[in-house]
Coordinates of C-alpha atoms and ligand atoms in Angstrom, one line a residue:
X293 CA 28.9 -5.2 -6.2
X294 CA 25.7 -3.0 -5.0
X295 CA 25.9 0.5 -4.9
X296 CA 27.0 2.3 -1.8
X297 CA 24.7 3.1 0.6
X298 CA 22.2 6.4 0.8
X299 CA 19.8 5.1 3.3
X300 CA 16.6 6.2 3.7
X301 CA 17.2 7.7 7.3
X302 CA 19.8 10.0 6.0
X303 CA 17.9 11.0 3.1
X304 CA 15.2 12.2 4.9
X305 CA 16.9 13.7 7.2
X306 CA 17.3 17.6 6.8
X307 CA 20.5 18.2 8.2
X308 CA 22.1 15.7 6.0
X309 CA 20.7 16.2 3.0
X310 CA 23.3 18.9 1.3
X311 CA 25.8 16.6 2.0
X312 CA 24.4 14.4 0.0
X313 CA 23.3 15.9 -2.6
X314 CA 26.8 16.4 -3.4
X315 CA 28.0 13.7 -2.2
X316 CA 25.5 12.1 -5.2
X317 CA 26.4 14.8 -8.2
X318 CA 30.4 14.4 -7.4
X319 CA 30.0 10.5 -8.1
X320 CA 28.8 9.0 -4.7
X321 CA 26.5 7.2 -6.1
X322 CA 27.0 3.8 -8.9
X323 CA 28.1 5.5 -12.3
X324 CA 27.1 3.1 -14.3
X325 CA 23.1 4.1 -14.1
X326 CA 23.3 7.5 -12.3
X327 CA 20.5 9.2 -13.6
X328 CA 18.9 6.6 -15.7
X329 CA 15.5 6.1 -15.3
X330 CA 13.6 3.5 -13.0
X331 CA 10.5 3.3 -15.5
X332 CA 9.7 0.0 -17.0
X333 CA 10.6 -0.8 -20.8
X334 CA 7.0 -1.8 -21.2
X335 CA 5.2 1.3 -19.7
X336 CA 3.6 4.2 -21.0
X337 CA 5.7 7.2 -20.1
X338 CA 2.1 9.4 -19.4
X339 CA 1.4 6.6 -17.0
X340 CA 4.6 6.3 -15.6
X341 CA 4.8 10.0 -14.6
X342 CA 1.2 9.5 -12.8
X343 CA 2.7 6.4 -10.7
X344 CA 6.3 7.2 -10.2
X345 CA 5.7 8.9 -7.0
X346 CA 3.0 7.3 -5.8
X347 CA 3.7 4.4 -3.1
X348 CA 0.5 2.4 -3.9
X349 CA 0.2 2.4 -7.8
X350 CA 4.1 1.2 -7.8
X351 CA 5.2 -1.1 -5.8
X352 CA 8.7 0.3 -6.8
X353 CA 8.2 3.7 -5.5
X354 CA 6.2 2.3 -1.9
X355 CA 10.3 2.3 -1.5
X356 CA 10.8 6.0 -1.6
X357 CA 7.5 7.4 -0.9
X358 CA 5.2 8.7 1.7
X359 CA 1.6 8.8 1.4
X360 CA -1.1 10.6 4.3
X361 CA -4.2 10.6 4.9
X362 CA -6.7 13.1 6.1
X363 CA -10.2 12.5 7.6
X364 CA -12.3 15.1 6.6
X365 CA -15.6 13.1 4.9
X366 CA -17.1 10.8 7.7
X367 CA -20.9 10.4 6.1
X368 CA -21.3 6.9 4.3
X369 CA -23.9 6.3 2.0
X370 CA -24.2 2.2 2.4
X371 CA -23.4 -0.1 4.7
X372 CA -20.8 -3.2 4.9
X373 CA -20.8 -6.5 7.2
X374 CA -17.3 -5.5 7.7
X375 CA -17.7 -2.4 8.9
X376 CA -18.8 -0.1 12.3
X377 CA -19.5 3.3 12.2
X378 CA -17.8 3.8 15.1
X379 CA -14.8 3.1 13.5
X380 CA -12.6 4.1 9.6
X381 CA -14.1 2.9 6.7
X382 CA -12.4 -0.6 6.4
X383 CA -12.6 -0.3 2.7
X384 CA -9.0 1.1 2.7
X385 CA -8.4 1.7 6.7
X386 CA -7.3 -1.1 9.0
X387 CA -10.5 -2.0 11.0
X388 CA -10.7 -0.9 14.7
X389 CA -9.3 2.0 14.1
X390 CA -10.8 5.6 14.8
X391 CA -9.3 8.6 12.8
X392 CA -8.7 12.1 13.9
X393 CA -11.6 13.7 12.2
X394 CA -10.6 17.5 10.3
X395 CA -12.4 20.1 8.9
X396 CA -10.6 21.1 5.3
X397 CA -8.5 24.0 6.6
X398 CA -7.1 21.8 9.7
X399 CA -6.5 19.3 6.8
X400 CA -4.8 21.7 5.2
X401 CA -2.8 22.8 7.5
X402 CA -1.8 19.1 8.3
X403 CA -0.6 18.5 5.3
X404 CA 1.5 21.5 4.8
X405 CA 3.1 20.3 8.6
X406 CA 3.7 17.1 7.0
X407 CA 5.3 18.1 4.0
X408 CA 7.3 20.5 5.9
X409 CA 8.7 17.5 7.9
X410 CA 8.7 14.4 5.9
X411 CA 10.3 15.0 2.5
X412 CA 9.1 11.1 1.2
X413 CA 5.6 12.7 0.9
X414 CA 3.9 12.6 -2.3
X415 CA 0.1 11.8 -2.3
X416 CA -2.4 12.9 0.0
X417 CA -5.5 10.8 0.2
X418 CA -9.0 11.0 1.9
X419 CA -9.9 7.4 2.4
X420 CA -12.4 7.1 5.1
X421 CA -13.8 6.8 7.6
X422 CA -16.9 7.6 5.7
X423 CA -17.2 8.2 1.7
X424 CA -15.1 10.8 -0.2
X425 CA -17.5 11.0 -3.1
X426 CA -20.6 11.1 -1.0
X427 CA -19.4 13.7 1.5
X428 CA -18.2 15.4 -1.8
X429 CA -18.3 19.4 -0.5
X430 CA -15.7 18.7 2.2
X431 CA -13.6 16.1 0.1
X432 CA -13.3 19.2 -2.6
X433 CA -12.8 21.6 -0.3
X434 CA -9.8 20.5 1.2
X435 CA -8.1 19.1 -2.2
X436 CA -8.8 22.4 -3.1
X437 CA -7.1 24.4 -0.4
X438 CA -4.1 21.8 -0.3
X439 CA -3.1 22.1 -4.1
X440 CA -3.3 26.1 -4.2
X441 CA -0.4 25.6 -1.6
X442 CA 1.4 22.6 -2.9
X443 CA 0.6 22.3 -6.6
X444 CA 2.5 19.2 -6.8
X445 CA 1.1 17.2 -4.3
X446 CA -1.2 14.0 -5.6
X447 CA -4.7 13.5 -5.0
X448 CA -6.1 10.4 -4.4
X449 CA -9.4 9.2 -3.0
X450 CA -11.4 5.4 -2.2
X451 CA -14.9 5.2 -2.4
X452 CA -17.3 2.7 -2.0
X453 CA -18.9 4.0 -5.4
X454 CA -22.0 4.4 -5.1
X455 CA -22.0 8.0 -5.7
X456 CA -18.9 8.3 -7.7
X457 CA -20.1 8.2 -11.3
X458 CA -22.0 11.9 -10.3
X459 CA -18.3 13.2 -9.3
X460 CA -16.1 12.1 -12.5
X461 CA -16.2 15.1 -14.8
X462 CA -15.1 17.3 -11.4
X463 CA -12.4 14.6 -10.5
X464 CA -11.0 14.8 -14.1
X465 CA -11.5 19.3 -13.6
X466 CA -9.0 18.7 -10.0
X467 CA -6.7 16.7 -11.8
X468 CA -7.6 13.7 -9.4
X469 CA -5.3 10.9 -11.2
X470 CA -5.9 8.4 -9.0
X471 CA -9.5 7.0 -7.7
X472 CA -9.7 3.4 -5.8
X473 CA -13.2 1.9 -6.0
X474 CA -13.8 -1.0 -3.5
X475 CA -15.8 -3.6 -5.2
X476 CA -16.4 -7.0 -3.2
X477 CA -18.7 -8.8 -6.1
X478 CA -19.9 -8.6 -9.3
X479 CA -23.1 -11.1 -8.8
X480 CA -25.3 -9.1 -6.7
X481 CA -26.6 -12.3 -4.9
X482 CA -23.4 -12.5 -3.3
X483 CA -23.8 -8.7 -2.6
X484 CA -26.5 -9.5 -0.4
X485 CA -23.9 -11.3 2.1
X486 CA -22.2 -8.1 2.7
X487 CA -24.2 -5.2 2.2
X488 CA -27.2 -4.9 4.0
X489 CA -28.4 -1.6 2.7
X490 CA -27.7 1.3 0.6
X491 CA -28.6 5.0 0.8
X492 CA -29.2 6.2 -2.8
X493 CA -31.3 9.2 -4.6
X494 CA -32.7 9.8 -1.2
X495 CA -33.9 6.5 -0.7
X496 CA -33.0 3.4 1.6
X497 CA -32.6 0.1 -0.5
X498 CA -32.6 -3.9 1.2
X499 CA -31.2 -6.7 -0.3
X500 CA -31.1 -7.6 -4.0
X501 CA -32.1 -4.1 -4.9
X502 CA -29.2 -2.7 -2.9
X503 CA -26.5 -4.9 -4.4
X504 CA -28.1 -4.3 -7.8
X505 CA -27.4 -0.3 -7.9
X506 CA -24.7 -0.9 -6.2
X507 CA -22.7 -3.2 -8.5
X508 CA -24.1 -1.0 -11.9
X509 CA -23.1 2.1 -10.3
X510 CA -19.5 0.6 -9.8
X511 CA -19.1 -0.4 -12.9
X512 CA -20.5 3.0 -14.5
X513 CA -18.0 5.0 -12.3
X514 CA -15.3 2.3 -13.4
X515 CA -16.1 2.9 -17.2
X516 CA -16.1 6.6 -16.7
X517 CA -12.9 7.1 -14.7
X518 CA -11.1 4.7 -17.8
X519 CA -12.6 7.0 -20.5
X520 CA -11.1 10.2 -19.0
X521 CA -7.7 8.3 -18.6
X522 CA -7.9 8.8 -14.3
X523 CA -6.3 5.5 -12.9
X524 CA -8.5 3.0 -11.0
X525 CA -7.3 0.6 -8.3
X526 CA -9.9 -1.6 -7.6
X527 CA -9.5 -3.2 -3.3
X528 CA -11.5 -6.3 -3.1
X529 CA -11.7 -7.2 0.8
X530 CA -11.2 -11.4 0.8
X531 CA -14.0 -13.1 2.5
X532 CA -13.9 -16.9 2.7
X533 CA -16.6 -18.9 2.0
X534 CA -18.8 -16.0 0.6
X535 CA -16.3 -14.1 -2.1
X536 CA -12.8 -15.5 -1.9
X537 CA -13.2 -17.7 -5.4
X538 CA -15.9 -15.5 -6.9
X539 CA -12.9 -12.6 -6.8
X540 CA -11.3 -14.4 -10.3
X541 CA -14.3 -13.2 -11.8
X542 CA -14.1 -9.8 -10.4
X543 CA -11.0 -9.3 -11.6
X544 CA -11.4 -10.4 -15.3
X545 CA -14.5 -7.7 -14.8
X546 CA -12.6 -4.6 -13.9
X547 CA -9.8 -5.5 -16.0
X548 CA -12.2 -5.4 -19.1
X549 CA -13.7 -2.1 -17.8
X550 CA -9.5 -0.6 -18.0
X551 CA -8.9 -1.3 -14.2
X552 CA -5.0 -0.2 -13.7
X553 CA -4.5 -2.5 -10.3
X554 CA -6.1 -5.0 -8.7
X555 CA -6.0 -5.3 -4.4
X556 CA -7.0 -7.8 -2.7
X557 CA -6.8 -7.2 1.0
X558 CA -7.4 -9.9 4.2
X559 CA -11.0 -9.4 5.7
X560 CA -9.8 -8.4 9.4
X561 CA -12.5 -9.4 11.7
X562 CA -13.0 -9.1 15.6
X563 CA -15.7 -9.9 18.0
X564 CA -14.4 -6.6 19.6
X565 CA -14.9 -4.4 16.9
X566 CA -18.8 -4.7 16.7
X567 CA -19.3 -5.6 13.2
X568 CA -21.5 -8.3 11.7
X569 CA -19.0 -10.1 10.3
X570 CA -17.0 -9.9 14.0
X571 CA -20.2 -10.9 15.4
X572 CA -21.2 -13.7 13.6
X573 CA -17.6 -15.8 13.5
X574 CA -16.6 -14.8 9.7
X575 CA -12.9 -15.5 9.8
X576 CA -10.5 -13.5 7.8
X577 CA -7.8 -15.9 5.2
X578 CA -4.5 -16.8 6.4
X579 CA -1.6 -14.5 5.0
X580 CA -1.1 -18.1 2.9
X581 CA -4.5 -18.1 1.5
X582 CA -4.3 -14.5 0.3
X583 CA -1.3 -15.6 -1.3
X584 CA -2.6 -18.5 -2.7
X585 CA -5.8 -16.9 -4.4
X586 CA -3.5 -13.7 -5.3
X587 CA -1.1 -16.5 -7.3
X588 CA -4.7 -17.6 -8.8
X589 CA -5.3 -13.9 -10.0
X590 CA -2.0 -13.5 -12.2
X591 CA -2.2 -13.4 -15.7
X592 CA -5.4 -11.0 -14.9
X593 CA -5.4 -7.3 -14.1
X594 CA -2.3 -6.4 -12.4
X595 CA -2.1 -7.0 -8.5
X596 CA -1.0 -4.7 -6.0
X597 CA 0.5 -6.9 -2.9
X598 CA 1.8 -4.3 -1.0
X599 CA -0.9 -2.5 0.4
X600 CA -0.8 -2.0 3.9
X601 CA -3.9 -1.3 4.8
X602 CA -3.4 1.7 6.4
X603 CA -5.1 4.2 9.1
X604 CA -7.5 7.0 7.3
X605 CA -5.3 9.4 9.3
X606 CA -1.8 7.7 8.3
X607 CA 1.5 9.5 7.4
X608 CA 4.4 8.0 6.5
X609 CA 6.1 5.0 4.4
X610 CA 3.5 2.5 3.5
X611 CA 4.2 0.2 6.4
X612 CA 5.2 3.2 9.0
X613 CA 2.4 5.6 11.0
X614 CA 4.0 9.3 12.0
X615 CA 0.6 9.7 12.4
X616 CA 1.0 10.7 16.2
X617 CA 4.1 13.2 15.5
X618 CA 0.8 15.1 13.4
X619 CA -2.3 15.4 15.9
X620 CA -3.8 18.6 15.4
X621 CA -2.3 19.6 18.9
X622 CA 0.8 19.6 17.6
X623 CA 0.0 21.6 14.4
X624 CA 0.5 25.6 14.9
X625 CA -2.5 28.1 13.7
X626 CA -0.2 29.5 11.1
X627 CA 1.7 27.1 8.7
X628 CA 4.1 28.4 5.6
X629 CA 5.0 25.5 3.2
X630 CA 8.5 25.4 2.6
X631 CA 9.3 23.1 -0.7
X632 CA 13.0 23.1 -0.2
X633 CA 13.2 19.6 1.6
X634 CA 10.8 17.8 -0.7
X635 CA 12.7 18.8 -3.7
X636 CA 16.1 17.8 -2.2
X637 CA 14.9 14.4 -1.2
X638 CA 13.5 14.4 -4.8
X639 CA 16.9 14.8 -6.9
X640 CA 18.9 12.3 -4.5
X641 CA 16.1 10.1 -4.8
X642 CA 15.9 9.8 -8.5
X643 CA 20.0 9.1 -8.4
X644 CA 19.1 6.0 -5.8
X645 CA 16.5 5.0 -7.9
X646 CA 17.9 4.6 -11.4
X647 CA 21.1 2.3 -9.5
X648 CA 18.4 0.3 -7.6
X649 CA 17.3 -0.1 -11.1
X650 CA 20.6 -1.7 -12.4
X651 CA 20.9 -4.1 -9.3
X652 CA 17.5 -5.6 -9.9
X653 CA 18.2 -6.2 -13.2
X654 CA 21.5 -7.5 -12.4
X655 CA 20.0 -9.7 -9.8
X656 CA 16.8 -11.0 -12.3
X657 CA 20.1 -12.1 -14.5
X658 CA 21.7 -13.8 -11.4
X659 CA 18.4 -16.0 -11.0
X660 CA 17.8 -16.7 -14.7
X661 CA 21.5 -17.7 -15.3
X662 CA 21.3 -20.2 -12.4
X663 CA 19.0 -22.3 -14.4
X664 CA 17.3 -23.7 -11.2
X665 CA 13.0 -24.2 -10.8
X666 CA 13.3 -24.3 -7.3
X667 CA 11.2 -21.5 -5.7
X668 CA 12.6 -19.5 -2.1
X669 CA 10.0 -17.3 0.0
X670 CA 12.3 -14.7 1.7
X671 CA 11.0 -12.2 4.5
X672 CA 12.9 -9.1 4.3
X673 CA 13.5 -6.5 7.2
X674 CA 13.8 -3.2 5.9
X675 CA 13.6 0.5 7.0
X676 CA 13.2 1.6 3.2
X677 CA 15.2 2.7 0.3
X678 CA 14.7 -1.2 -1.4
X679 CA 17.6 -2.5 1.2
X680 CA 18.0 -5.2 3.8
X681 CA 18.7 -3.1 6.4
X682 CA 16.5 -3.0 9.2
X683 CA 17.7 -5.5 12.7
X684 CA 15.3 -8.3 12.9
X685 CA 14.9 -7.5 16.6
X686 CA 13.4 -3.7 15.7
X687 CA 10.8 -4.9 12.5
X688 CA 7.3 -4.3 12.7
X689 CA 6.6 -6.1 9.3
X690 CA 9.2 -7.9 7.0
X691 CA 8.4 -7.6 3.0
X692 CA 8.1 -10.9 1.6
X693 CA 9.9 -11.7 -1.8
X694 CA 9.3 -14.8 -3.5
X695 CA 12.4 -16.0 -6.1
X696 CA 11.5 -18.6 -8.6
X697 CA 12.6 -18.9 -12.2
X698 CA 10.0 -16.3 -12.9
X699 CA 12.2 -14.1 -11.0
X700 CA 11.9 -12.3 -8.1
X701 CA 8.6 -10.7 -6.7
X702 CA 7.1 -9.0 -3.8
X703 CA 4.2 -11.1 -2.9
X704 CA 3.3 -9.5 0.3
X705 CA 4.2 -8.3 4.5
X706 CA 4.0 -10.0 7.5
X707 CA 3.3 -7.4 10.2
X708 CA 5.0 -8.7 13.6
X709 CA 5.3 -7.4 17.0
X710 CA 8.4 -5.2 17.7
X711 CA 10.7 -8.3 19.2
X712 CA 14.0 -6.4 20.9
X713 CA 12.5 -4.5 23.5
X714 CA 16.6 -2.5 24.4
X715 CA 18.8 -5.0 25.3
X716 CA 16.4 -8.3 25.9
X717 CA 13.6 -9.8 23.9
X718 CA 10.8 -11.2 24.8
X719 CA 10.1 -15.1 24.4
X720 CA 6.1 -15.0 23.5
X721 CA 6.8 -11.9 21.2
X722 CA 9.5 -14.2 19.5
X723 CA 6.9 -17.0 19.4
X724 CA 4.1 -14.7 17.6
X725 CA 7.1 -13.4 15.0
X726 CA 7.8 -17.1 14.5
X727 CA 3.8 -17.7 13.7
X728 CA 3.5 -14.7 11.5
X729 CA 6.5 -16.1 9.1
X730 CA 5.1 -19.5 8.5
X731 CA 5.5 -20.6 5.4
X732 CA 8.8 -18.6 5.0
X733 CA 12.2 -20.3 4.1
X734 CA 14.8 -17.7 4.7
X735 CA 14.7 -14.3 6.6
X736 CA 17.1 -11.3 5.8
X737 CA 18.2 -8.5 8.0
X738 CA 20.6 -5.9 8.8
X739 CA 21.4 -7.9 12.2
X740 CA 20.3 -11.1 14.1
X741 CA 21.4 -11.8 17.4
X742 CA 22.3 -16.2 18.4
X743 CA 18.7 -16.4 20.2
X744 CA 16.2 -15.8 17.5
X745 CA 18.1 -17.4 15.1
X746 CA 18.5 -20.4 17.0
X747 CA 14.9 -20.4 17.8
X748 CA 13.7 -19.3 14.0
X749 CA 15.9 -22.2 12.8
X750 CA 13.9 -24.9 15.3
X751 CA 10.9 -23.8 13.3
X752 CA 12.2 -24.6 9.8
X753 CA 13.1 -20.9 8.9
X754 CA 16.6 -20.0 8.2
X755 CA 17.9 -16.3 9.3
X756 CA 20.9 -14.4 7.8
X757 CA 22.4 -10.9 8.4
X758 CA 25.4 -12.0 5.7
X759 CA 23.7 -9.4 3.4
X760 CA 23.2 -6.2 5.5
X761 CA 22.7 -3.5 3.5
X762 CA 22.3 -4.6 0.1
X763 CA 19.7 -4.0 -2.1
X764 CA 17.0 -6.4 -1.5
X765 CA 16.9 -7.9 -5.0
X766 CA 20.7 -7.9 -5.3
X767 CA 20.4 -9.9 -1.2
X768 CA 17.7 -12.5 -2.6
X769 CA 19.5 -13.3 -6.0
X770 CA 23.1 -14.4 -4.2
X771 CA 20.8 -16.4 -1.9
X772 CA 18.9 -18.2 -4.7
X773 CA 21.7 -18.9 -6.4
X774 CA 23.9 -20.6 -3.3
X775 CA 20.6 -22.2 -3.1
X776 CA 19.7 -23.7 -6.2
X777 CA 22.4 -22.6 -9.2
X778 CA 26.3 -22.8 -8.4
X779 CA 25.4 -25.7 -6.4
X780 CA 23.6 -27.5 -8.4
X781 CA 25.3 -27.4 -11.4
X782 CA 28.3 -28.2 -9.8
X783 CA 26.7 -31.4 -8.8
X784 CA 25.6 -32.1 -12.3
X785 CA 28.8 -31.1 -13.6
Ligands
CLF180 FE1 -4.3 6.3 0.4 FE2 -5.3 4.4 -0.9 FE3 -4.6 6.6 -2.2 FE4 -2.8 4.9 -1.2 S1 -3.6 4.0 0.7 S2 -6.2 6.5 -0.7 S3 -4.3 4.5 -2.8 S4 -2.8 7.1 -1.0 FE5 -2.3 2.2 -0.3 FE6 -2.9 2.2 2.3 FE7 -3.4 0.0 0.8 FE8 -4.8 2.1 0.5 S5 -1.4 0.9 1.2 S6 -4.7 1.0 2.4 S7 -3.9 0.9 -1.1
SF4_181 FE1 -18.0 1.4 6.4 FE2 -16.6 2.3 4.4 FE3 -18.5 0.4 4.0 FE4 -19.2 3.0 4.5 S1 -18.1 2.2 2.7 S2 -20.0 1.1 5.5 S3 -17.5 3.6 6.0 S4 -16.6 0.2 5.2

């Protein structure tokens, strides 16, 4: 049986929150694993405390946690075929997209508004548009300002790299614990497909040259960050047909070099977004060609599938923007931070945690017992908290879980247009929703109405609200074993 329910609305919501706090230390929640702790067996417990909070560096904690994003360092010091100035940086931002630019005391006060308000928040980042290590005064300004006022906050940055071996020692001085380092290529030939030029020592480089400093100053900043013990995500942006194979080899790189995760994310491209890339017809992969050359890269350094590619000015859940409940508008003059909420959500949290714990665990045995080799890919709708428990009608992604003997895993998101629009949904919506799941066997949800199901059903993909509000794992392991266990070793018996 799963654990009763604390969802993730009502824990971050204020008003509830006493209620259940004690609603959690009376017994509320599962006995059997209250309090235990959600860290892997295999982990380092000094890493572990660096990624328990952090909804990128654990895809666990993506569950709990909020991350945001302030725009504060627009200069870049190269440029990519992906990208236009006009727009983020797409080495971490969706592409398109155009950021509310802040000085380091708006930032500030941001972040204090958004910790105020949404107690999931645990990292600030500065990841674009521009580069965080090259516009360095304004990047260590505002870190600066925000931790004197909320010492537990994380820092985390993305740069492109080129400048960041010159910023390590004061990274390591900030406590910065967490530094992502986009690097497309390791063979500066293939460099010279997607950076044009770099700005470096007061001088413009073309060509090989530019891919050449590029790539060694990467790797320098790489080595450095691993010496001082900061944790490195590397983001790779998949381009087919110029890096999309040569990534294996980027990843056996920067896993020698002590890279902690490894992202590859979709090249997004557009004509309408001005780049060269969008210009010229490169196509991004199909969500089953990430997959495919993510399934390639295991066994190497350790993949992050959950990014989300997210806004330079996003707050929120990985996967949600409150981004426009936080415009500077809306932000007063003056701004107090009040810790109370963030350390309430944090205690009720950790009690949801270590039983979500237990019912993976419980669910990995479910899958192992059936004995079966048969593989399901299952597209989940949830509002957080590691449940099924968002209506299918009302997602704007579903997570995708894949259960095989291997057991079960979260290979990636589908993002989807919001189908119920109150009361009716819309047919061509439903048909784009269809598209984005291909290649998906079953879809959970808290709620599915005749219609879509019908319709999904037509198109080979099976929908079921039977699990509503179960853990995710615990949802996908009594589907994988109706699937491919009892049954089958019925049959045999
Ligand atoms: Fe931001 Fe990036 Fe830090 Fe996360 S995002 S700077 S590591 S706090 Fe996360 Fe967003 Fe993907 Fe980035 S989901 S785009 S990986
Ligand atoms: Fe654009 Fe970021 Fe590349 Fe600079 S590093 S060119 S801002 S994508």
């Amino acid at each position: 049986m799963s654990a009763p329910i604390i969802s993730l609305e009502s824990l971050a919501s204020a008003s509830s929150m006493e209620a259940l706090l004690a609603k959690a230390a009376s017994g509320g929640c599962s006995s059997s694993s209250c309090g235990s702790s959600a860290k892997p067996d295999d982990m380092d417990p000094a890493v572990w405390e660096k990624i328990k909070d952090h909804p990128c560096y654990s895809e666990e904690a993506h569950h709990y946690f909020a991350r945001m994003h302030v725009a504060v360092a627009p200069a870049c010091n190269i440029q990519c075929n992906y990208c236009n100035r006009k727009y983020d940086c797409a080495n971490e931002s969706r592409p398109g997209v155009v950021s509310e630019k802040l000085t380091p005391d708006q930032a500030r006060r941001k972040v204090i508004a958004v910790a105020n308000e949404v107690p999931q928040l645990s990292v600030l980042g500065i990841a674009g548009p521009g580069d965080a290590c090259y516009d360095w005064r304004k990047t260590r300004a505002t870190f600066e300002e925000v931790s004197r006022d909320i010492p537990d906050i994380k820092l985390c940055i993305s740069t492109n790299g080129l400048a960041l071996p010159d910023r390590v020692d004061e990274l390591a001085e900030m406590n910065v614990d967490h530094v992502t380092i986009t690097i497309n290529m390791v063979d500066p030939e293939i460099g010279t497909k997607i950076y044009p030029w770099i700005f470096y020592r007061n001088r413009r480089y073309t060509g090989l040259e530019a891919s050449q400093i590029l790539h060694e100053r990467q790797m320098l900043g790489l080595e450095m960050l691993t010496a001082r013990g900061i944790l490195t995500k590397i983001n790779s942006v998949m381009i087919p047909g110029v890096n999309d194979e040569h990534l294996i080899e980027v990843n056996k790189w920067v896993k020698e070099r002590g890279a902690f995760l490894h992202n590859v994310m979709p090249l997004i491209s557009d004509p309408a977004h001005g780049t060269h890339f969008g210009l010229t017809g490169q196509r991004g992969p199909k969500a089953m060609e990430l997959k495919a050359l993510q399934d390639k890269l295991e066994g190497g350094a350790k993949l992050m599938r959950h990014c989300r590619q997210c806004r330079a000015d996003a707050v929120g859940l990985l996967g949600e923007d409150r981004g426009q409940e936080f415009t500077l508008d809306q932000i007063p003059e003056e701004v107090t931070y009040d810790p109370s909420t963030r350390e309430t959500y944090r205690e009720v949290v950790a009690r949801e945690r270590g039983d979500h714990v237990a019912a993976k665990q419980a669910a990995l045995s479910t899958v192992a017992e059936t004995e079966a080799t048969g593989a399901l890919l299952v597209a989940v709708a949830t509002k957080g908290g590691g449940r099924v428990n968002e209506h299918f009608g009302h997602a704007r992604e579903f997570q995708v879980y894949e259960a095989s003997p291997k057991g079960i895993v979260f290979v990636g998101h589908r993002k989807v247009d919001q189908y119920c629009m109150g009361g009716f949904g819309e047919d061509a919506t439903l048909d784009g929703v269809i598209e984005a799941l291909e290649g998906i066997d079953v879809v959970l949800c808290a709620k599915i109405g005749d219609c879509p199901k019908d319709s999904l059903s037509t198109a080979g993909i099976r929908a079921t609200d039977a699990y509503g509000y179960d853990y995710i794992e615990t949802a996908i392991a009594a589907l994988y074993a109706a699937e491919f266990g009892l049954e089958l070793l019925a049959e045999s018996a």
